[in-house]
CSV table of C-alpha atoms and ligand atoms in Angstrom, one decimal:
chain,number,residue,atom,x,y,z
A,21,MET,CA,123.0,155.6,84.9
A,22,SER,CA,124.4,154.6,81.5
A,23,ILE,CA,127.2,156.4,79.7
A,24,PRO,CA,128.6,156.1,76.2
A,25,TYR,CA,131.3,153.5,75.6
A,26,ASN,CA,134.0,156.0,74.7
A,27,GLU,CA,133.6,157.5,78.2
A,28,TYR,CA,133.7,154.3,80.2
A,29,ILE,CA,136.4,152.4,78.3
A,30,ALA,CA,138.8,155.3,79.1
A,31,LYS,CA,138.7,154.6,82.8
A,32,LYS,CA,139.6,151.7,85.2
A,33,PHE,CA,136.6,150.7,87.4
A,34,THR,CA,137.0,149.9,91.0
A,35,VAL,CA,134.5,147.0,90.6
A,36,VAL,CA,132.8,145.4,87.5
A,37,ILE,CA,129.9,143.1,88.2
A,38,VAL,CA,129.0,140.7,85.5
A,39,GLY,CA,125.3,139.9,85.5
A,40,GLY,CA,122.2,142.0,86.1
A,41,GLY,CA,119.9,139.4,87.7
A,42,VAL,CA,118.7,139.8,91.2
A,43,VAL,CA,122.1,138.9,92.7
A,44,GLY,CA,124.2,141.3,90.6
A,45,CYS,CA,121.6,144.1,91.2
A,46,ALA,CA,121.6,143.4,95.0
A,47,ILE,CA,125.4,143.6,95.0
A,48,ALA,CA,125.3,146.8,93.0
A,49,TYR,CA,122.8,148.2,95.6
A,50,GLU,CA,124.9,147.1,98.5
A,51,LEU,CA,128.2,148.4,97.2
A,52,SER,CA,126.6,151.8,96.3
A,53,ARG,CA,125.0,152.0,99.8
A,54,HIS,CA,128.6,151.7,101.2
A,55,LYS,CA,129.7,154.5,98.9
A,56,ILE,CA,132.1,152.4,96.8
A,57,ASN,CA,132.6,154.5,93.7
A,58,ASP,CA,133.2,153.6,90.1
A,59,VAL,CA,131.2,150.5,89.9
A,60,LEU,CA,130.0,149.2,86.6
A,61,LEU,CA,127.5,146.4,86.0
A,62,LEU,CA,127.5,144.6,82.6
A,63,GLU,CA,124.4,142.7,81.5
A,64,ARG,CA,124.2,140.9,78.2
A,65,ASN,CA,120.4,141.1,77.8
A,66,ASP,CA,118.7,144.4,76.7
A,67,THR,CA,116.9,144.8,80.0
A,68,ILE,CA,117.5,144.5,83.8
A,69,PRO,CA,116.9,141.8,85.1
A,70,GLY,CA,117.0,140.2,81.6
A,71,ILE,CA,115.4,137.0,80.7
A,72,ASN,CA,117.1,134.5,83.0
A,73,GLN,CA,116.4,133.1,86.4
A,74,SER,CA,115.5,136.4,88.0
A,75,SER,CA,112.5,137.1,85.7
A,76,ARG,CA,111.4,133.4,85.5
A,77,ASN,CA,111.0,132.2,89.0
A,78,GLY,CA,108.2,131.4,91.5
A,79,GLY,CA,108.7,134.6,93.6
A,80,VAL,CA,108.5,132.6,96.8
A,81,ILE,CA,110.2,134.2,99.8
A,82,HIS,CA,111.6,131.0,101.4
A,83,SER,CA,111.9,130.5,105.1
A,84,GLY,CA,115.2,128.5,105.4
A,85,ILE,CA,113.7,125.2,106.6
A,86,TYR,CA,115.2,123.1,103.8
A,87,TYR,CA,118.9,123.6,104.3
A,88,PRO,CA,120.9,121.4,106.7
A,89,LYS,CA,123.8,123.5,108.1
A,90,SER,CA,126.2,120.5,107.8
A,91,VAL,CA,125.6,120.4,104.0
A,92,GLU,CA,124.4,123.8,103.0
A,93,PRO,CA,125.7,126.3,105.6
A,94,LEU,CA,125.6,129.3,103.2
A,95,LYS,CA,122.0,128.6,102.0
A,96,ALA,CA,120.9,128.0,105.7
A,97,ALA,CA,122.4,131.3,106.9
A,98,LEU,CA,121.7,133.5,103.9
A,99,CYS,CA,118.1,132.4,103.3
A,100,ILE,CA,117.0,133.1,106.8
A,101,GLN,CA,118.8,136.5,106.9
A,102,GLY,CA,117.6,137.2,103.3
A,103,ASN,CA,114.0,136.5,104.3
A,104,ASP,CA,114.1,139.2,107.0
A,105,LEU,CA,115.9,141.6,104.7
A,106,MET,CA,113.5,141.1,101.9
A,107,TYR,CA,110.4,141.9,104.0
A,108,ASP,CA,112.1,144.9,105.4
A,109,PHE,CA,113.3,146.2,102.0
A,110,CYS,CA,109.8,145.6,100.4
A,111,ARG,CA,108.0,147.4,103.2
A,112,HIS,CA,110.4,150.3,103.2
A,113,PHE,CA,110.4,150.8,99.4
A,114,ASN,CA,106.8,149.8,98.7
A,115,VAL,CA,107.6,146.6,96.7
A,116,PRO,CA,104.5,144.4,96.6
A,117,CYS,CA,105.1,141.4,98.9
A,118,LYS,CA,103.0,139.4,101.3
A,119,GLN,CA,103.8,137.1,104.2
A,120,THR,CA,101.3,134.4,103.3
A,121,GLY,CA,102.6,131.5,105.3
A,122,LYS,CA,103.0,127.9,104.0
A,123,LEU,CA,102.0,124.3,104.7
A,124,ILE,CA,104.4,121.5,103.9
A,125,LEU,CA,102.3,118.3,103.6
A,126,ALA,CA,102.8,114.6,104.0
A,127,THR,CA,100.5,111.9,102.7
A,128,ASN,CA,102.3,108.7,103.6
A,129,PRO,CA,104.6,107.3,106.4
A,130,GLN,CA,107.8,108.1,104.4
A,131,GLU,CA,106.8,111.7,103.9
A,132,ASP,CA,105.9,111.9,107.6
A,133,GLU,CA,109.4,110.9,108.3
A,134,TYR,CA,110.8,113.6,105.9
A,135,LEU,CA,108.6,116.2,107.5
A,136,HIS,CA,110.0,115.3,111.0
A,137,PHE,CA,113.5,115.6,109.6
A,138,PHE,CA,113.0,119.0,108.0
A,139,TYR,CA,111.2,120.3,111.1
A,140,GLY,CA,114.4,119.5,113.0
A,141,ILE,CA,116.5,121.3,110.4
A,142,GLY,CA,114.1,124.3,110.6
A,143,GLN,CA,114.5,124.4,114.4
A,144,GLU,CA,118.3,124.0,114.1
A,145,ASN,CA,118.3,127.0,111.7
A,146,ASN,CA,116.0,129.0,114.0
A,147,VAL,CA,113.3,129.5,111.4
A,148,SER,CA,110.7,131.5,113.3
A,149,GLY,CA,107.2,130.2,114.3
A,150,LEU,CA,107.3,126.7,112.9
A,151,ARG,CA,104.5,124.4,114.1
A,152,MET,CA,103.9,120.7,113.4
A,153,LEU,CA,100.2,120.1,112.6
A,154,THR,CA,98.0,117.0,112.3
A,155,GLY,CA,96.3,116.4,109.0
A,156,ALA,CA,93.0,117.6,110.5
A,157,GLU,CA,94.6,120.8,111.8
A,158,ALA,CA,96.1,121.5,108.4
A,159,LYS,CA,92.8,120.8,106.7
A,160,HIS,CA,91.2,123.3,109.1
A,161,MET,CA,93.6,125.9,107.8
A,162,GLU,CA,93.1,124.9,104.1
A,163,PRO,CA,89.9,123.0,103.5
A,164,ASN,CA,90.9,121.9,100.0
A,165,LEU,CA,93.6,119.6,101.2
A,166,SER,CA,93.2,115.9,100.6
A,167,GLU,CA,91.8,113.5,103.3
A,168,HIS,CA,95.1,111.7,102.9
A,169,VAL,CA,97.2,114.5,104.4
A,170,THR,CA,98.6,112.9,107.6
A,171,LEU,CA,101.0,115.6,108.9
A,172,ALA,CA,102.0,119.2,108.0
A,173,ILE,CA,104.6,121.8,108.9
A,174,TYR,CA,103.2,125.3,109.2
A,175,VAL,CA,105.8,127.9,108.1
A,176,PRO,CA,104.6,131.4,108.9
A,177,SER,CA,107.6,133.3,107.5
A,178,CYS,CA,107.2,132.1,103.9
A,179,GLY,CA,105.6,134.6,101.4
A,180,SER,CA,105.5,136.0,97.9
A,181,VAL,CA,107.0,139.0,96.2
A,182,ALA,CA,106.5,140.6,92.8
A,183,LEU,CA,109.4,139.8,90.6
A,184,ASP,CA,109.9,142.8,88.4
A,185,PRO,CA,109.3,145.5,91.1
A,186,PHE,CA,111.9,144.0,93.4
A,187,VAL,CA,114.8,143.9,90.9
A,188,THR,CA,113.7,147.2,89.4
A,189,LYS,CA,113.9,148.9,92.8
A,190,LEU,CA,117.4,147.5,93.5
A,191,HIS,CA,118.5,148.7,90.1
A,192,THR,CA,116.9,152.2,90.5
A,193,ILE,CA,118.5,152.8,93.9
A,194,ALA,CA,122.0,151.6,92.8
A,195,ASP,CA,121.7,153.7,89.7
A,196,GLN,CA,120.8,156.8,91.7
A,197,TYR,CA,123.8,156.1,94.0
A,198,GLY,CA,126.0,156.2,90.9
A,199,VAL,CA,126.5,152.6,89.7
A,200,ILE,CA,126.7,152.5,85.9
A,201,PHE,CA,124.4,149.8,84.3
A,202,GLN,CA,125.4,148.8,80.8
A,203,THR,CA,122.9,146.4,79.1
A,204,ALA,CA,123.3,144.6,75.8
A,205,SER,CA,126.9,144.1,76.9
A,206,ASN,CA,128.2,140.5,76.6
A,207,VAL,CA,131.5,139.7,78.3
A,208,THR,CA,133.3,137.4,75.9
A,209,GLY,CA,136.8,137.3,77.2
A,210,ILE,CA,138.9,138.3,80.3
A,211,THR,CA,142.6,138.9,80.5
A,212,ILE,CA,144.7,139.2,83.7
A,213,GLN,CA,146.5,142.5,84.3
A,214,ALA,CA,149.1,143.5,86.9
A,215,ASN,CA,146.4,145.0,89.2
A,216,GLY,CA,143.0,143.6,88.0
A,217,PHE,CA,141.4,142.5,84.8
A,218,ALA,CA,140.6,143.6,81.2
A,219,LEU,CA,137.2,142.4,80.0
A,220,THR,CA,136.3,142.1,76.3
A,221,VAL,CA,132.7,143.2,75.9
A,222,ASP,CA,130.6,142.7,72.8
A,223,GLN,CA,128.0,145.4,72.3
A,224,ALA,CA,126.0,144.9,69.1
A,225,GLY,CA,129.0,143.2,67.4
A,226,GLN,CA,131.5,145.9,68.5
A,227,GLN,CA,134.3,144.7,70.7
A,228,GLU,CA,135.3,147.0,73.5
A,229,THR,CA,137.7,146.6,76.5
A,230,VAL,CA,136.8,147.5,80.1
A,231,GLU,CA,139.3,147.4,82.9
A,232,CYS,CA,138.7,146.9,86.6
A,233,GLU,CA,140.5,146.2,89.9
A,234,THR,CA,137.9,143.8,91.2
A,235,LEU,CA,135.6,141.5,89.2
A,236,ILE,CA,132.4,140.1,90.7
A,237,ASN,CA,131.0,137.2,88.7
A,238,ALA,CA,127.2,137.1,89.2
A,239,ALA,CA,126.5,135.6,85.8
A,240,GLY,CA,123.9,133.0,87.0
A,241,LEU,CA,123.7,130.1,84.6
A,242,TYR,CA,126.9,131.2,82.9
A,243,ALA,CA,129.0,131.9,86.1
A,244,ASP,CA,131.1,128.8,85.4
A,245,GLU,CA,132.0,130.2,82.0
A,246,ILE,CA,133.0,133.6,83.4
A,247,ALA,CA,135.0,131.8,86.1
A,248,LYS,CA,136.9,129.9,83.5
A,249,MET,CA,137.6,133.0,81.5
A,250,VAL,CA,139.5,134.3,84.6
A,251,ASN,CA,141.2,131.0,85.5
A,252,GLU,CA,140.9,128.1,83.1
A,253,GLU,CA,141.5,125.7,86.0
A,254,SER,CA,138.3,126.8,87.7
A,255,PRO,CA,136.5,123.7,88.8
A,256,TYR,CA,132.8,124.8,88.5
A,257,GLU,CA,130.4,123.2,86.1
A,258,ILE,CA,126.8,124.5,86.0
A,259,GLU,CA,123.9,122.3,84.7
A,260,GLY,CA,120.7,124.0,83.6
A,261,THR,CA,117.7,122.4,85.2
A,262,ARG,CA,114.4,123.6,83.6
A,263,GLY,CA,111.3,124.1,85.7
A,264,ASP,CA,108.0,124.5,83.9
A,265,LEU,CA,105.3,126.5,85.7
A,266,ALA,CA,101.5,126.5,85.2
A,267,GLU,CA,98.8,128.7,86.8
A,268,PHE,CA,95.1,129.0,87.3
A,269,ASP,CA,92.8,132.0,87.4
A,270,CYS,CA,91.5,132.5,90.9
A,271,ASN,CA,88.3,134.0,89.6
A,272,LEU,CA,87.5,130.8,87.8
A,273,ARG,CA,88.2,128.6,90.7
A,274,PRO,CA,87.5,130.7,93.8
A,275,ASP,CA,86.7,127.5,95.7
A,276,VAL,CA,90.3,126.2,95.7
A,277,ASN,CA,93.3,127.4,97.8
A,278,THR,CA,90.9,129.4,100.0
A,279,SER,CA,93.7,130.0,102.6
A,280,GLY,CA,95.9,131.8,100.1
A,281,MET,CA,98.9,130.0,101.6
A,282,HIS,CA,101.7,128.3,99.8
A,283,LEU,CA,101.1,124.5,99.7
A,284,TYR,CA,104.1,122.3,99.3
A,285,PRO,CA,104.5,118.5,99.3
A,286,ALA,CA,107.3,116.8,101.3
A,287,PRO,CA,110.7,117.5,99.8
A,288,PHE,CA,112.5,114.6,98.2
A,289,CYS,CA,115.9,113.8,96.5
A,290,TYR,CA,116.7,112.5,93.0
A,291,ASP,CA,119.9,110.7,91.9
A,292,ASN,CA,122.2,113.0,89.9
A,293,GLU,CA,123.0,110.4,87.4
A,294,THR,CA,119.7,108.6,86.8
A,295,LYS,CA,117.5,111.5,87.8
A,296,GLU,CA,115.2,109.0,89.5
A,297,THR,CA,113.8,109.6,93.0
A,298,VAL,CA,115.9,108.1,95.8
A,299,ASP,CA,113.7,106.5,98.5
A,300,GLU,CA,116.1,106.5,101.5
A,301,LYS,CA,115.9,107.4,105.2
A,302,PRO,CA,116.6,111.1,105.8
A,303,GLU,CA,120.0,110.4,107.4
A,304,LYS,CA,121.2,108.4,104.3
A,305,LEU,CA,119.9,111.2,102.0
A,306,LEU,CA,122.0,113.7,104.1
A,307,GLU,CA,125.1,111.6,103.4
A,308,LEU,CA,124.3,111.4,99.7
A,309,LEU,CA,123.7,115.1,99.6
A,310,LYS,CA,127.1,115.8,101.2
A,311,ALA,CA,128.7,113.5,98.7
A,312,GLY,CA,127.1,115.4,95.8
A,313,LYS,CA,125.3,112.2,94.6
A,314,VAL,CA,121.7,113.5,95.0
A,315,THR,CA,119.8,116.8,94.5
A,316,LYS,CA,117.1,117.9,96.9
A,317,THR,CA,113.9,119.3,95.4
A,318,LEU,CA,111.0,120.9,97.0
A,319,GLY,CA,108.4,119.3,94.7
A,320,THR,CA,105.5,120.7,92.7
A,321,HIS,CA,103.7,123.3,94.8
A,322,VAL,CA,100.6,125.6,94.8
A,323,SER,CA,101.7,129.2,95.3
A,324,PRO,CA,100.0,132.6,95.2
A,325,VAL,CA,101.8,134.9,92.8
A,326,PHE,CA,101.8,138.6,92.1
A,327,VAL,CA,100.5,139.7,88.7
A,328,LYS,CA,100.0,143.1,87.2
A,329,ASP,CA,96.4,144.3,87.6
A,330,GLY,CA,96.1,147.6,85.8
A,331,ASP,CA,98.7,149.9,87.4
A,332,ALA,CA,98.8,147.8,90.6
A,333,TRP,CA,100.1,144.4,91.6
A,334,SER,CA,97.7,141.8,92.9
A,335,ILE,CA,98.2,138.5,94.7
A,336,THR,CA,94.6,137.3,94.6
A,337,LYS,CA,94.1,136.9,90.8
A,338,VAL,CA,96.4,134.0,89.9
A,339,THR,CA,97.8,131.0,91.7
A,340,GLY,CA,100.9,129.3,90.4
A,341,VAL,CA,101.4,125.5,90.2
A,342,GLY,CA,104.9,124.1,89.6
A,343,PRO,CA,107.7,123.6,88.9
A,344,LEU,CA,107.8,120.4,87.0
A,345,LYS,CA,111.4,119.7,86.2
A,346,THR,CA,112.7,118.9,82.7
A,347,MET,CA,116.2,117.6,82.9
A,348,GLU,CA,119.0,117.9,80.3
A,349,THR,CA,117.5,120.6,78.2
A,350,GLY,CA,120.7,122.8,78.6
A,351,LYS,CA,120.9,126.5,79.5
A,352,GLU,CA,118.9,128.0,76.6
A,353,ASP,CA,115.8,125.8,75.8
A,354,TYR,CA,112.7,127.4,77.5
A,355,GLU,CA,110.1,125.7,75.3
A,356,THR,CA,110.6,122.2,74.0
A,357,ASN,CA,108.4,119.6,75.5
A,358,PHE,CA,106.6,121.9,78.0
A,359,HIS,CA,104.8,119.6,80.3
A,360,PRO,CA,101.0,119.1,79.6
A,361,MET,CA,98.6,120.5,82.1
A,362,SER,CA,97.5,117.0,83.2
A,363,ASP,CA,101.1,116.5,84.6
A,364,PHE,CA,100.7,119.5,87.0
A,365,ALA,CA,97.2,118.4,88.2
A,366,ASN,CA,98.5,114.8,88.7
A,367,LYS,CA,101.5,116.0,90.7
A,368,VAL,CA,99.5,118.0,93.2
A,369,ARG,CA,96.5,115.7,93.4
A,370,PRO,CA,97.8,113.6,96.3
A,371,TYR,CA,97.6,116.6,98.6
A,372,PHE,CA,95.4,119.0,96.6
A,373,PRO,CA,92.7,117.0,94.8
A,374,ASN,CA,90.2,119.7,93.8
A,375,LEU,CA,92.3,121.2,91.1
A,376,LYS,CA,91.5,120.0,87.6
A,377,GLU,CA,93.7,119.8,84.5
A,378,THR,CA,91.2,122.1,82.7
A,379,ASP,CA,91.7,124.8,85.3
A,380,LEU,CA,95.3,125.2,84.4
A,381,ARG,CA,97.2,127.1,81.7
A,382,PRO,CA,101.0,127.4,81.1
A,383,ARG,CA,102.7,130.2,82.9
A,384,PHE,CA,106.4,130.1,81.8
A,385,SER,CA,109.5,128.1,82.4
A,386,GLY,CA,112.8,129.0,84.0
A,387,ILE,CA,116.2,127.4,84.0
A,388,MET,CA,118.0,127.0,87.4
A,389,ALA,CA,121.8,127.3,87.7
A,390,VAL,CA,122.5,124.0,89.5
A,391,LEU,CA,126.2,123.4,90.3
A,392,LYS,CA,127.4,119.9,89.6
A,393,GLY,CA,128.6,118.0,92.7
A,394,LYS,CA,127.8,120.6,95.3
A,395,THR,CA,124.4,121.7,96.6
A,396,ASP,CA,125.4,124.8,98.6
A,397,PHE,CA,126.0,128.3,97.1
A,398,VAL,CA,129.7,128.9,96.3
A,399,ILE,CA,130.8,132.5,97.0
A,400,GLU,CA,134.5,132.8,97.1
A,401,ARG,CA,137.6,134.5,95.6
A,402,ASP,CA,139.3,132.7,92.7
A,403,LYS,CA,142.2,130.7,94.1
A,404,LYS,CA,144.7,132.0,91.6
A,405,TYR,CA,143.4,135.5,90.9
A,406,PRO,CA,141.8,136.6,94.2
A,407,GLN,CA,140.6,140.0,92.8
A,408,CYS,CA,137.8,137.9,91.2
A,409,ILE,CA,134.9,137.0,93.5
A,410,ASN,CA,132.8,134.2,92.0
A,411,LEU,CA,129.2,133.5,92.9
A,412,VAL,CA,128.4,130.0,91.5
A,413,GLY,CA,125.5,127.6,91.9
A,414,MET,CA,123.1,130.5,92.7
A,415,ASP,CA,120.0,128.4,92.4
A,416,SER,CA,117.0,128.5,94.8
A,417,PRO,CA,116.9,130.2,97.3
A,418,ALA,CA,119.2,132.9,95.8
A,419,TRP,CA,116.2,135.1,95.0
A,420,THR,CA,115.1,135.1,98.6
A,421,ALA,CA,118.7,135.4,99.9
A,422,ALA,CA,119.8,138.2,97.4
A,423,LEU,CA,120.1,141.0,99.9
A,424,ALA,CA,122.0,138.7,102.4
A,425,ILE,CA,124.2,137.4,99.6
A,426,ALA,CA,125.0,141.1,98.7
A,427,GLU,CA,126.0,141.8,102.3
A,428,TYR,CA,128.2,138.7,102.4
A,429,VAL,CA,129.9,139.8,99.1
A,430,HIS,CA,130.5,143.3,100.5
A,431,THR,CA,132.2,141.8,103.6
A,432,LEU,CA,134.3,139.5,101.4
A,433,TYR,CA,135.3,142.5,99.2
A,434,ARG,CA,136.4,144.6,102.2
A,435,ARG,CA,138.5,141.8,103.7
B,529,FAD,C1,111.7,127.9,87.7
B,529,FAD,C2,112.4,128.6,88.9
B,529,FAD,C3,111.8,128.9,90.1
B,529,FAD,C4,112.4,129.5,91.1
B,529,FAD,N1,111.7,129.9,92.2
B,529,FAD,C5,112.4,130.5,93.2
B,529,FAD,C6,111.6,131.0,94.4
B,529,FAD,O1,110.4,130.9,94.4
B,529,FAD,N2,112.3,131.6,95.4
B,529,FAD,C7,113.7,131.7,95.3
B,529,FAD,O2,114.3,132.2,96.3
B,529,FAD,N3,114.4,131.3,94.3
B,529,FAD,C8,113.8,130.7,93.2
B,529,FAD,N4,114.5,130.4,92.1
B,529,FAD,C9,115.9,130.6,92.0
B,529,FAD,C10,116.2,132.1,91.7
B,529,FAD,O3,115.4,132.5,90.6
B,529,FAD,C11,117.7,132.3,91.4
B,529,FAD,O4,118.4,131.7,92.4
B,529,FAD,C12,118.1,133.8,91.2
B,529,FAD,O5,117.2,134.4,90.4
B,529,FAD,C13,119.5,133.8,90.7
B,529,FAD,O6,119.8,135.2,90.4
B,529,FAD,P1,121.1,135.5,89.6
B,529,FAD,O7,121.2,137.0,89.5
B,529,FAD,O8,122.3,134.8,90.2
B,529,FAD,O9,121.0,134.8,88.2
B,529,FAD,P2,120.2,135.4,86.8
B,529,FAD,O10,118.9,135.9,87.1
B,529,FAD,O11,120.3,134.2,85.9
B,529,FAD,O12,121.1,136.5,86.3
B,529,FAD,C14,122.4,136.3,85.7
B,529,FAD,C15,122.6,137.4,84.7
B,529,FAD,O13,123.9,137.3,84.2
B,529,FAD,C16,123.9,137.6,82.8
B,529,FAD,N5,125.1,137.1,82.1
B,529,FAD,C17,125.4,135.8,82.0
B,529,FAD,N6,126.6,135.7,81.3
B,529,FAD,C18,126.9,137.0,80.9
B,529,FAD,C19,128.0,137.5,80.2
B,529,FAD,N7,128.9,136.8,79.6
B,529,FAD,N8,128.0,138.9,80.0
B,529,FAD,C20,127.1,139.7,80.6
B,529,FAD,N9,126.1,139.2,81.3
B,529,FAD,C21,126.0,137.9,81.5
B,529,FAD,C22,122.6,137.0,82.3
B,529,FAD,O14,122.1,137.5,81.1
B,529,FAD,C23,121.7,137.1,83.5
B,529,FAD,O15,120.8,138.2,83.3
B,529,FAD,C24,113.8,129.8,91.0
B,529,FAD,C25,114.5,129.5,89.8
B,529,FAD,C26,113.8,128.9,88.7
B,529,FAD,C27,114.6,128.7,87.5
């Protein structure tokens, strides 16, 4: 539902959500399901979900194996809950998704050690159906794996979902339940009122004011900026981390990735200052993660993706390869120095040698909203102006976790 400005500026909304990515749309869906009236969502792009993280990601439904509860309690809880909710939602509303399963692969003794560590995390987090496999057992599941694979974790709850249909479905249902979606609406300023907020909104160069009792900041890469508009002492700082993605046509290489599973290397960490890989024991990495000195990354993976095939969506036409990270390109640069295809083939070669550089073509790049100094999601009320709920550092796995995040925000809102 969308209404003319002169109608909506006249009223005070119960809730305004800033940001129409998957997180903002899931919150709109959740609030509308609970019959909270007078909700407005403002999105600065012309479309929902816009051009940011939610339309430029891998579409992987993560399992929750990567998040140690002692460091990332919200990611641990919300990813696992979100995984279940995502499959239920997609089945119920006919959104294309598939529980493909995944193998996380080690090719040397250090990676063996990391796999044992993350297997332990997965068990602690109650990720369902995990199995540790020998290299031979993994190769039996996916014959294109390298001879050098020594160990693997089989993760059956991992899968893929079609990007656009998922967000569109959230948007459509919330819209039907009465949420007002206003696109091309850029929030440029916020002032504090006795009982809420007044937002300055730029629409095609025209400045309007929108008032609300509660403000939900789901602005992704720009959530730090919205938080500072509310409270200039807000501590968050988001760094854009670009990930370039490539793909290959499954019809041209039907002989690779015959299992149709996600294939991931062992995760690793890089130093936040130097951006170099940190080769430490898992326990030491955990300490460094807690201290905000390193960032964990899942590595360059081979992943089945949904693409439009006529009027339908197919997961058997294209396989994604990526991401390859490009640091310090900021929040806007999706193009400069896109990695050459040889980089992608080289990255996966240790565990997946049959893929050639010439099989690959660029897919797209996305920029992840990484919060400086903290690796978990931050979902909390502003300390000075508690009528504002901030969602900051909504990097991976916020796509998977979106429905669980929305439930969490609804509970926080009710409290
Ligand atoms: C390359 C890549 C691969 C990824 N792969 C996966 C994956 O496979 N699985 C997974 O679970 N997660 C993945 N992620 C993470 C996932 O995409 C994000 O966590 C998720 O999409 C975040 O959604 P969001 O709604 O918070 O942010 P966004 O999608 O970025 O949405 C925020 C919205 O806020 C709007 N906005 C910002 N400022 C303003 C303003 N001032 N006024 C109005 N509107 C504003 C923006 O226009 C934007 O549309 C990946 C991310 C990247 C970049």
